[in-house]
Amino acid sequence: MSYTLVFFDLETTGLDTERCDIIQIAAVCGTRVFNAFTVPRCAITGEASRLTGFSVAGGLLLRRGEAVPTVSLPQALASFVEFLGSFCGPVYLAAHNANRFDAPVLQRMLREFSLLRRFQGAVSSYLDTFLLTKRMLTNFYSYSLPYMVERFLGKTYAAHNALEDARMLQELFQALKPGRNAVMKCLISTQT
DNA sequence: TGCCAGGCCCTCTTTAGGGCCTT
C-alpha cells in the first residue's frame, strides 16, 4: 500500500513542549506548500528569538524587525488540518525529531482547540526523520538537519525558517531514499 | 555565569549515565 509523506516544521517560543507556543507552521508535499504565522500568546525565549529572528512588538509578529502577516492560532491549525486532509491516505507527517518535539507540541495545540479528531482523521502517523537518519547512517558527526543537508545535498540554507526546514527535509529524504521498512520502523501514531 | 525539557540511543550497560535534537 502506498502512502503520502508531508514534511513539516514548527517554529515555537522555546523548547519546553508543555508550555511553548507556535509561531510558524509550514509543510510541503511535492510542490504543494502550507505556511502560516501566528502571534504567540507567551513570551519568546531569548535563545528562540536569536535563532529564528522572531519577536513581538505592539501585537505584531516581527521577523528580523519586519512585520509578518499572521492569522489566529486556531485559524492556522484549522487551515493546516484542512491542508493535510486534502491528500490521499495514509498520510505520514514527517519532521526532524518529531517524536520529541514537533509531535507533542502539535498534539497539545490540536487538543486545546478541539481539532485533534479531525487531524487524526487526516494523518495516521508522524515520521521521525531524526530517528530514521540515526538508524540508517552510523558514525556521523551530527544528525542535525542543517548538518545532514550540508553533507548530503551540499547546501547551506536558512535554518529555523519552518518553510525552508520543511523543504530541505523533503529534499534530504528524496536524496537518502530510505526503504519502506526503515520508514515503517520510525512511525509514531497520532492516536495519543 | 550557567542553567533551563526529555525520550531515545549508545555503551566503558542492564542495580546507569551521558549526549543528542528540537526552539
Short mmCIF file of C-alpha atoms in Angstrom, two decimals, chain A residues 58-135:
data_model
loop_
_atom_site.label_atom_id
_atom_site.label_comp_id
_atom_site.label_asym_id
_atom_site.label_seq_id
_atom_site.Cartn_x
_atom_site.Cartn_y
_atom_site.Cartn_z
CA GLY A 58 2.73 46.19 19.54
CA GLY A 59 0.76 42.99 18.97
CA LEU A 60 2.61 42.34 15.70
CA LEU A 61 4.88 39.43 14.85
CA LEU A 62 8.22 40.63 13.52
CA ARG A 63 10.94 38.63 11.78
CA ARG A 64 14.27 40.41 11.91
CA GLY A 65 12.34 43.61 12.57
CA GLU A 66 9.90 43.30 9.65
CA ALA A 67 6.18 42.69 10.31
CA VAL A 68 4.90 39.29 9.17
CA PRO A 69 1.23 38.68 8.21
CA THR A 70 -0.43 36.45 10.81
CA VAL A 71 -3.64 34.58 11.49
CA SER A 72 -5.01 33.43 14.85
CA LEU A 73 -3.59 30.16 16.22
CA PRO A 74 -6.90 28.24 15.83
CA GLN A 75 -7.20 29.56 12.25
CA ALA A 76 -3.64 28.43 11.47
CA LEU A 77 -4.26 24.97 12.95
CA ALA A 78 -7.64 24.53 11.23
CA SER A 79 -6.12 25.51 7.87
CA PHE A 80 -3.25 23.10 8.45
CA VAL A 81 -5.65 20.23 9.20
CA GLU A 82 -7.63 21.12 6.05
CA PHE A 83 -4.39 21.08 4.02
CA LEU A 84 -3.47 17.66 5.43
CA GLY A 85 -6.96 16.34 4.75
CA SER A 86 -6.59 17.11 1.05
CA PHE A 87 -4.08 14.28 0.50
CA CYS A 88 -4.80 10.64 -0.21
CA GLY A 89 -4.18 8.42 2.82
CA PRO A 90 -2.48 7.05 4.64
CA VAL A 91 -0.72 10.35 5.32
CA TYR A 92 2.52 10.41 7.34
CA LEU A 93 3.61 13.76 8.76
CA ALA A 94 7.41 13.90 8.81
CA ALA A 95 9.58 16.14 10.98
CA HIS A 96 13.15 16.05 12.25
CA ASN A 97 12.88 14.97 15.91
CA ALA A 98 9.07 14.71 15.60
CA ASN A 99 8.87 12.22 18.44
CA ARG A 100 10.43 14.53 20.97
CA PHE A 101 9.42 17.97 19.77
CA ASP A 102 7.05 18.73 16.89
CA ALA A 103 4.52 15.96 17.56
CA PRO A 104 3.99 16.65 21.30
CA VAL A 105 3.62 20.39 20.65
CA LEU A 106 1.21 19.95 17.73
CA GLN A 107 -0.87 17.30 19.54
CA ARG A 108 -1.22 19.60 22.58
CA MET A 109 -2.32 22.55 20.43
CA LEU A 110 -4.78 20.48 18.38
CA ARG A 111 -6.31 19.11 21.59
CA GLU A 112 -6.60 22.62 23.05
CA PHE A 113 -8.63 23.82 20.04
CA SER A 114 -10.68 20.60 19.66
CA LEU A 115 -9.05 19.81 16.30
CA LEU A 116 -7.32 16.57 17.27
CA ARG A 117 -10.08 14.23 15.99
CA ARG A 118 -10.13 15.93 12.59
CA PHE A 119 -6.35 15.81 12.45
CA GLN A 120 -6.32 12.11 13.34
CA GLY A 121 -8.77 11.51 10.52
CA ALA A 122 -6.31 13.07 8.08
CA VAL A 123 -2.93 11.88 9.45
CA SER A 124 -2.30 8.33 10.64
CA SER A 125 1.29 8.73 11.90
CA TYR A 126 4.23 11.02 12.40
CA LEU A 127 7.58 10.05 10.88
CA ASP A 128 10.64 10.99 12.91
CA THR A 129 13.42 11.64 10.40
CA PHE A 130 15.97 12.18 13.19
CA LEU A 131 15.47 8.57 14.32
CA LEU A 132 15.39 7.48 10.68
CA THR A 133 18.74 9.07 9.80
CA LYS A 134 20.37 7.82 13.01
CA ARG A 135 19.29 4.27 12.21
#
